[in-house]
Amino acid sequence: MTHSPHAMWRKSSRSGTGDNCVEIAAIGQAIAVRDSKNPQGGALTFSPSTWRTLAGRIQNGEHDLH
């Protein structure tokens, strides 16, 4: 997905002050995710249910690098 000029992008409150952040936006019936350092570089899109599953797994540490 390319940049959507009407999207309301936001960073997670857990992102802190670092540069390694992702931003999310609701675009129509999809959740878009992009790299905050490269906002024009495109975005991944997920259905709301897939996004909730992924976000829950991230919060549970299932995707942490060990």
Short mmCIF file of C-alpha atoms in Angstrom, two decimals:
data_model
loop_
_atom_site.label_atom_id
_atom_site.label_comp_id
_atom_site.label_asym_id
_atom_site.label_seq_id
_atom_site.Cartn_x
_atom_site.Cartn_y
_atom_site.Cartn_z
CA MET A 1 0.00 0.00 0.00
CA THR A 2 1.30 3.45 -0.81
CA HIS A 3 0.99 6.55 1.32
CA SER A 4 -2.60 7.64 2.02
CA PRO A 5 -2.87 11.41 2.47
CA HIS A 6 -6.08 11.03 4.48
CA ALA A 7 -4.79 8.52 7.01
CA MET A 8 -4.41 9.55 10.64
CA TRP A 9 -1.10 7.84 11.51
CA ARG A 10 -0.06 7.39 15.14
CA LYS A 11 2.83 5.86 17.03
CA SER A 12 2.39 3.57 19.96
CA SER A 13 2.67 5.23 23.35
CA ARG A 14 5.20 2.47 24.12
CA SER A 15 7.52 3.68 21.35
CA GLY A 16 9.27 6.14 23.65
CA THR A 17 11.75 8.55 22.15
CA GLY A 18 13.68 6.09 19.99
CA ASP A 19 13.74 6.00 16.21
CA ASN A 20 12.73 2.35 15.78
CA CYS A 21 9.00 2.84 15.65
CA VAL A 22 6.06 1.76 13.60
CA GLU A 23 2.95 3.81 13.00
CA ILE A 24 -0.57 2.53 12.48
CA ALA A 25 -3.69 3.98 10.86
CA ALA A 26 -7.19 2.79 10.12
CA ILE A 27 -7.77 3.08 6.37
CA GLY A 28 -11.25 2.03 5.38
CA GLN A 29 -11.74 -1.50 6.68
CA ALA A 30 -8.00 -2.14 7.06
CA ILE A 31 -5.27 -1.41 9.58
CA ALA A 32 -2.13 -0.07 7.91
CA VAL A 33 1.34 -0.31 9.47
CA ARG A 34 4.41 1.62 8.29
CA ASP A 35 7.96 2.45 9.34
CA SER A 36 8.05 5.87 11.01
CA LYS A 37 11.51 6.54 9.54
CA ASN A 38 10.25 5.97 5.98
CA PRO A 39 6.61 7.07 5.86
CA GLN A 40 6.58 7.29 2.05
CA GLY A 41 7.98 3.76 1.70
CA GLY A 42 4.64 1.98 1.77
CA ALA A 43 2.69 0.11 4.40
CA LEU A 44 1.47 -3.36 5.26
CA THR A 45 -2.28 -3.79 5.67
CA PHE A 46 -4.17 -6.17 7.89
CA SER A 47 -7.81 -6.93 8.56
CA PRO A 48 -8.90 -5.70 12.00
CA SER A 49 -9.10 -9.26 13.37
CA THR A 50 -5.65 -10.17 12.03
CA TRP A 51 -4.20 -6.96 13.48
CA ARG A 52 -5.71 -7.69 16.92
CA THR A 53 -4.19 -11.19 16.85
CA LEU A 54 -0.77 -9.89 15.80
CA ALA A 55 -0.82 -7.03 18.32
CA GLY A 56 -1.77 -9.46 21.10
CA ARG A 57 1.09 -11.78 20.20
CA ILE A 58 3.53 -8.87 20.16
CA GLN A 59 2.29 -7.72 23.57
CA ASN A 60 2.76 -11.26 24.90
CA GLY A 61 6.36 -11.30 23.70
CA GLU A 62 5.85 -14.03 21.11
CA HIS A 63 7.86 -12.08 18.51
CA ASP A 64 10.68 -10.87 20.75
CA LEU A 65 14.17 -11.55 19.53
CA HIS A 66 16.06 -13.54 22.13
#
